[in-house]
PDB file of C-alpha atoms in Angstrom:
ATOM      1  CA  MET A   1      83.107 113.937  67.812  1.00  0.00           C
ATOM      2  CA  LEU A   2      86.537 115.540  67.897  1.00  0.00           C
ATOM      3  CA  CYS A   3      85.078 119.019  67.918  1.00  0.00           C
ATOM      4  CA  SER A   4      84.901 118.601  71.685  1.00  0.00           C
ATOM      5  CA  TRP A   5      88.721 118.842  71.622  1.00  0.00           C
ATOM      6  CA  LEU A   6      88.472 122.103  69.695  1.00  0.00           C
ATOM      7  CA  ALA A   7      89.088 125.441  71.338  1.00  0.00           C
ATOM      8  CA  PRO A   8      85.857 127.427  71.555  1.00  0.00           C
ATOM      9  CA  HIS A   9      85.410 129.948  68.727  1.00  0.00           C
ATOM     10  CA  GLN A  10      88.892 129.306  67.359  1.00  0.00           C
ATOM     11  CA  GLY A  11      88.559 126.014  65.510  1.00  0.00           C
ATOM     12  CA  GLU A  12      91.974 124.893  66.787  1.00  0.00           C
ATOM     13  CA  THR A  13      92.615 121.598  68.470  1.00  0.00           C
ATOM     14  CA  VAL A  14      93.459 121.691  72.156  1.00  0.00           C
ATOM     15  CA  ASP A  15      96.262 119.396  73.245  1.00  0.00           C
ATOM     16  CA  VAL A  16      95.166 118.178  76.669  1.00  0.00           C
ATOM     17  CA  ILE A  17      97.924 115.610  77.057  1.00  0.00           C
ATOM     18  CA  PRO A  18     100.559 117.966  78.555  1.00  0.00           C
ATOM     19  CA  GLU A  19      98.036 118.987  81.237  1.00  0.00           C
ATOM     20  CA  PHE A  20      97.360 115.375  82.178  1.00  0.00           C
ATOM     21  CA  CYS A  21     101.043 114.483  82.156  1.00  0.00           C
ATOM     22  CA  ALA A  22     101.675 117.408  84.520  1.00  0.00           C
ATOM     23  CA  GLU A  23      98.924 116.099  86.786  1.00  0.00           C
ATOM     24  CA  HIS A  24     100.548 112.674  86.651  1.00  0.00           C
ATOM     25  CA  ARG A  25     103.871 114.194  87.740  1.00  0.00           C
ATOM     26  CA  ALA A  26     102.099 115.895  90.659  1.00  0.00           C
ATOM     27  CA  LEU A  27     100.447 112.610  91.668  1.00  0.00           C
ATOM     28  CA  GLU A  28     103.804 110.849  91.449  1.00  0.00           C
ATOM     29  CA  ALA A  29     105.376 113.515  93.684  1.00  0.00           C
ATOM     30  CA  GLN A  30     102.626 113.103  96.267  1.00  0.00           C
ATOM     31  CA  ALA A  31     103.001 109.324  96.110  1.00  0.00           C
ATOM     32  CA  ALA A  32     106.775 109.665  96.578  1.00  0.00           C
ATOM     33  CA  SER A  33     106.197 111.836  99.645  1.00  0.00           C
ATOM     34  CA  LEU A  34     103.831 109.244 101.090  1.00  0.00           C
ATOM     35  CA  LEU A  35     106.323 106.475 100.352  1.00  0.00           C
ATOM     36  CA  ALA A  36     109.047 108.461 102.120  1.00  0.00           C
ATOM     37  CA  ILE A  37     106.852 108.720 105.207  1.00  0.00           C
ATOM     38  CA  VAL A  38     105.930 105.024 105.247  1.00  0.00           C
ATOM     39  CA  SER A  39     109.552 103.973 104.779  1.00  0.00           C
ATOM     40  CA  ALA A  40     110.332 105.219 108.293  1.00  0.00           C
ATOM     41  CA  PRO A  41     110.695 102.529 110.949  1.00  0.00           C
ATOM     42  CA  VAL A  42     108.334 104.418 113.292  1.00  0.00           C
ATOM     43  CA  PRO A  43     104.765 105.368 112.343  1.00  0.00           C
ATOM     44  CA  ASP A  44     103.878 108.999 111.693  1.00  0.00           C
ATOM     45  CA  ALA A  45     100.133 108.513 111.331  1.00  0.00           C
ATOM     46  CA  ALA A  46      99.382 112.258 111.381  1.00  0.00           C
ATOM     47  CA  ALA A  47     101.675 112.902 108.413  1.00  0.00           C
ATOM     48  CA  VAL A  48     100.216 109.889 106.616  1.00  0.00           C
ATOM     49  CA  ALA A  49      96.640 111.035 107.206  1.00  0.00           C
ATOM     50  CA  ALA A  50      97.258 114.539 105.883  1.00  0.00           C
ATOM     51  CA  LEU A  51      99.102 113.359 102.798  1.00  0.00           C
ATOM     52  CA  ARG A  52      96.626 110.575 102.014  1.00  0.00           C
ATOM     53  CA  TRP A  53      93.719 113.022 101.926  1.00  0.00           C
ATOM     54  CA  GLN A  54      95.685 115.399  99.729  1.00  0.00           C
ATOM     55  CA  LEU A  55      96.566 112.546  97.366  1.00  0.00           C
ATOM     56  CA  ALA A  56      92.983 111.262  97.403  1.00  0.00           C
ATOM     57  CA  GLN A  57      91.636 114.677  96.406  1.00  0.00           C
ATOM     58  CA  SER A  58      94.224 115.132  93.674  1.00  0.00           C
ATOM     59  CA  LEU A  59      93.507 111.653  92.354  1.00  0.00           C
ATOM     60  CA  LEU A  60      89.736 112.220  92.374  1.00  0.00           C
ATOM     61  CA  ASP A  61      90.055 115.560  90.582  1.00  0.00           C
ATOM     62  CA  HIS A  62      92.406 114.074  87.992  1.00  0.00           C
ATOM     63  CA  CYS A  63      90.222 111.031  87.342  1.00  0.00           C
ATOM     64  CA  GLN A  64      87.099 113.160  86.886  1.00  0.00           C
ATOM     65  CA  ARG A  65      88.829 115.473  84.413  1.00  0.00           C
ATOM     66  CA  GLU A  66      90.418 112.571  82.593  1.00  0.00           C
ATOM     67  CA  ASP A  67      87.100 110.765  82.348  1.00  0.00           C
ATOM     68  CA  TRP A  68      85.454 113.793  80.787  1.00  0.00           C
ATOM     69  CA  LEU A  69      88.298 115.080  78.623  1.00  0.00           C
ATOM     70  CA  ILE A  70      89.893 111.811  77.524  1.00  0.00           C
ATOM     71  CA  TYR A  71      87.638 108.795  77.919  1.00  0.00           C
ATOM     72  CA  ASP A  72      84.356 110.360  76.818  1.00  0.00           C
ATOM     73  CA  ARG A  73      86.008 111.871  73.778  1.00  0.00           C
ATOM     74  CA  LEU A  74      87.875 108.739  72.738  1.00  0.00           C
ATOM     75  CA  LEU A  75      84.693 106.699  73.092  1.00  0.00           C
ATOM     76  CA  SER A  76      82.857 109.080  70.779  1.00  0.00           C
ATOM     77  CA  SER A  77      85.763 109.631  68.374  1.00  0.00           C
ATOM     78  CA  GLY A  78      84.569 107.183  65.750  1.00  0.00           C
ATOM     79  CA  ASP A  79      88.011 105.540  65.793  1.00  0.00           C
ATOM     80  CA  ALA A  80      87.525 101.815  66.440  1.00  0.00           C
ATOM     81  CA  ILE A  81      90.971 101.200  67.921  1.00  0.00           C
ATOM     82  CA  ALA A  82      90.823 104.224  70.244  1.00  0.00           C
ATOM     83  CA  THR A  83      87.268 103.357  71.291  1.00  0.00           C
ATOM     84  CA  ASN A  84      88.295  99.802  72.178  1.00  0.00           C
ATOM     85  CA  ILE A  85      91.323 100.959  74.188  1.00  0.00           C
ATOM     86  CA  ALA A  86      89.314 103.667  75.953  1.00  0.00           C
ATOM     87  CA  TRP A  87      86.572 101.196  76.858  1.00  0.00           C
ATOM     88  CA  ARG A  88      89.043  98.737  78.388  1.00  0.00           C
ATOM     89  CA  TYR A  89      90.961 101.428  80.267  1.00  0.00           C
ATOM     90  CA  ARG A  90      87.815 103.171  81.475  1.00  0.00           C
ATOM     91  CA  GLN A  91      86.530 100.016  83.145  1.00  0.00           C
ATOM     92  CA  ASP A  92      89.713  99.869  85.232  1.00  0.00           C
ATOM     93  CA  HIS A  93      89.762 103.662  85.625  1.00  0.00           C
ATOM     94  CA  GLY A  94      86.438 103.589  87.459  1.00  0.00           C
ATOM     95  CA  LEU A  95      87.960 101.375  90.150  1.00  0.00           C
ATOM     96  CA  ILE A  96      90.814 103.712  91.110  1.00  0.00           C
ATOM     97  CA  GLY A  97      88.807 106.104  93.281  1.00  0.00           C
ATOM     98  CA  PRO A  98      86.881 103.402  95.175  1.00  0.00           C
ATOM     99  CA  ALA A  99      90.084 101.381  95.715  1.00  0.00           C
ATOM    100  CA  PHE A 100      91.806 104.403  97.231  1.00  0.00           C
ATOM    101  CA  ALA A 101      88.739 105.210  99.372  1.00  0.00           C
ATOM    102  CA  ASN A 102      88.663 101.601 100.623  1.00  0.00           C
ATOM    103  CA  TYR A 103      92.359 101.804 101.456  1.00  0.00           C
ATOM    104  CA  ILE A 104      91.813 104.972 103.506  1.00  0.00           C
ATOM    105  CA  ALA A 105      88.778 103.502 105.275  1.00  0.00           C
ATOM    106  CA  ALA A 106      90.632 100.268 106.048  1.00  0.00           C
ATOM    107  CA  TRP A 107      93.516 102.148 107.631  1.00  0.00           C
ATOM    108  CA  PRO A 108      92.382 104.605 110.306  1.00  0.00           C
ATOM    109  CA  VAL A 109      95.109 106.242 112.381  1.00  0.00           C
ATOM    110  CA  GLY A 110      94.840 103.738 115.228  1.00  0.00           C
ATOM    111  CA  ARG A 111      95.306 100.768 112.926  1.00  0.00           C
ATOM    112  CA  ILE A 112      98.221 102.473 111.170  1.00  0.00           C
ATOM    113  CA  ASN A 113      99.965 102.854 114.530  1.00  0.00           C
ATOM    114  CA  ARG A 114      99.227  99.242 115.530  1.00  0.00           C
ATOM    115  CA  ASP A 115     100.239  97.580 112.271  1.00  0.00           C
ATOM    116  CA  TRP A 116     102.804  99.874 110.672  1.00  0.00           C
ATOM    117  CA  VAL A 117     104.610  97.151 108.731  1.00  0.00           C
ATOM    118  CA  ARG A 118     101.439  95.851 107.075  1.00  0.00           C
ATOM    119  CA  PHE A 119     100.253  99.394 106.374  1.00  0.00           C
ATOM    120  CA  ARG A 120     103.586 100.120 104.712  1.00  0.00           C
ATOM    121  CA  THR A 121     103.266  97.010 102.537  1.00  0.00           C
ATOM    122  CA  GLU A 122      99.715  97.841 101.454  1.00  0.00           C
ATOM    123  CA  THR A 123     100.612 101.471 100.775  1.00  0.00           C
ATOM    124  CA  GLU A 124     103.593 100.477  98.658  1.00  0.00           C
ATOM    125  CA  ALA A 125     101.445  98.036  96.652  1.00  0.00           C
ATOM    126  CA  LEU A 126      98.683 100.589  96.101  1.00  0.00           C
ATOM    127  CA  LEU A 127     101.114 103.269  94.970  1.00  0.00           C
ATOM    128  CA  ALA A 128     102.982 100.831  92.715  1.00  0.00           C
ATOM    129  CA  GLY A 129      99.661 100.083  91.030  1.00  0.00           C
ATOM    130  CA  LEU A 130      99.027 103.798  90.584  1.00  0.00           C
ATOM    131  CA  ALA A 131     102.486 104.256  89.035  1.00  0.00           C
ATOM    132  CA  GLN A 132     101.852 101.401  86.607  1.00  0.00           C
ATOM    133  CA  ARG A 133      98.487 102.874  85.670  1.00  0.00           C
ATOM    134  CA  ILE A 134     100.022 106.274  84.966  1.00  0.00           C
ATOM    135  CA  GLU A 135     102.696 104.676  82.802  1.00  0.00           C
ATOM    136  CA  ARG A 136     100.133 102.660  80.798  1.00  0.00           C
ATOM    137  CA  GLU A 137      97.937 105.720  80.253  1.00  0.00           C
ATOM    138  CA  GLU A 138     100.821 107.775  78.947  1.00  0.00           C
ATOM    139  CA  GLN A 139     102.265 105.040  76.745  1.00  0.00           C
ATOM    140  CA  VAL A 140      99.033 103.570  75.371  1.00  0.00           C
ATOM    141  CA  LEU A 141      95.962 105.704  75.945  1.00  0.00           C
ATOM    142  CA  TYR A 142      97.493 109.126  75.355  1.00  0.00           C
ATOM    143  CA  THR A 143      99.147 107.835  72.195  1.00  0.00           C
ATOM    144  CA  HIS A 144      95.690 107.355  70.701  1.00  0.00           C
ATOM    145  CA  VAL A 145      94.599 110.837  71.732  1.00  0.00           C
ATOM    146  CA  GLU A 146      97.687 112.284  70.037  1.00  0.00           C
ATOM    147  CA  ARG A 147      97.093 110.139  66.943  1.00  0.00           C
ATOM    148  CA  ILE A 148      93.478 111.296  66.640  1.00  0.00           C
ATOM    149  CA  LEU A 149      94.426 114.934  67.212  1.00  0.00           C
ATOM    150  CA  ALA A 150      97.180 114.683  64.577  1.00  0.00           C
ATOM    151  CA  ARG A 151      94.726 113.168  62.114  1.00  0.00           C
ATOM    152  CA  HIS A 152      92.262 115.935  62.841  1.00  0.00           C
ATOM    153  CA  ARG A 153      94.948 118.602  62.352  1.00  0.00           C
ATOM    154  CA  SER A 154      95.950 117.110  59.007  1.00  0.00           C
ATOM    155  CA  VAL A 155      92.350 117.192  57.785  1.00  0.00           C
ATOM    156  CA  ALA A 156      91.693 120.733  59.012  1.00  0.00           C
TER     157      ALA A 156
END
């Protein structure tokens, strides 16, 4: 159960939320950089390509860690409310990586150069969705992690 959030050999709870919030800030910074590039009137497909792969890797790494350190633990926490929230969020969470991969595959460099305006629109929509997801995780999901950790600390 919650012992998976305990520091090894110390019996102290580990607060993982600041780490994930820091990762969210890094993802937001990368997204802002990509948005700055796509706001230009002239395509810079090389800059887009480099930044998209960097963002994709950061997003994949974050989602894998979050799945293991947040979702798995909330689902096995024994807390009905947290389990329900984690289940609903995890279903959507599993779509983030494939959606981003599909976006990259749908927009090779040649197509970006040919249809810059549409690429810009799709990029803005994708990144707006990512920003909304980050906000919901921090306001809803992470609140339950903090609540469970606080309860655990009060019992310990």
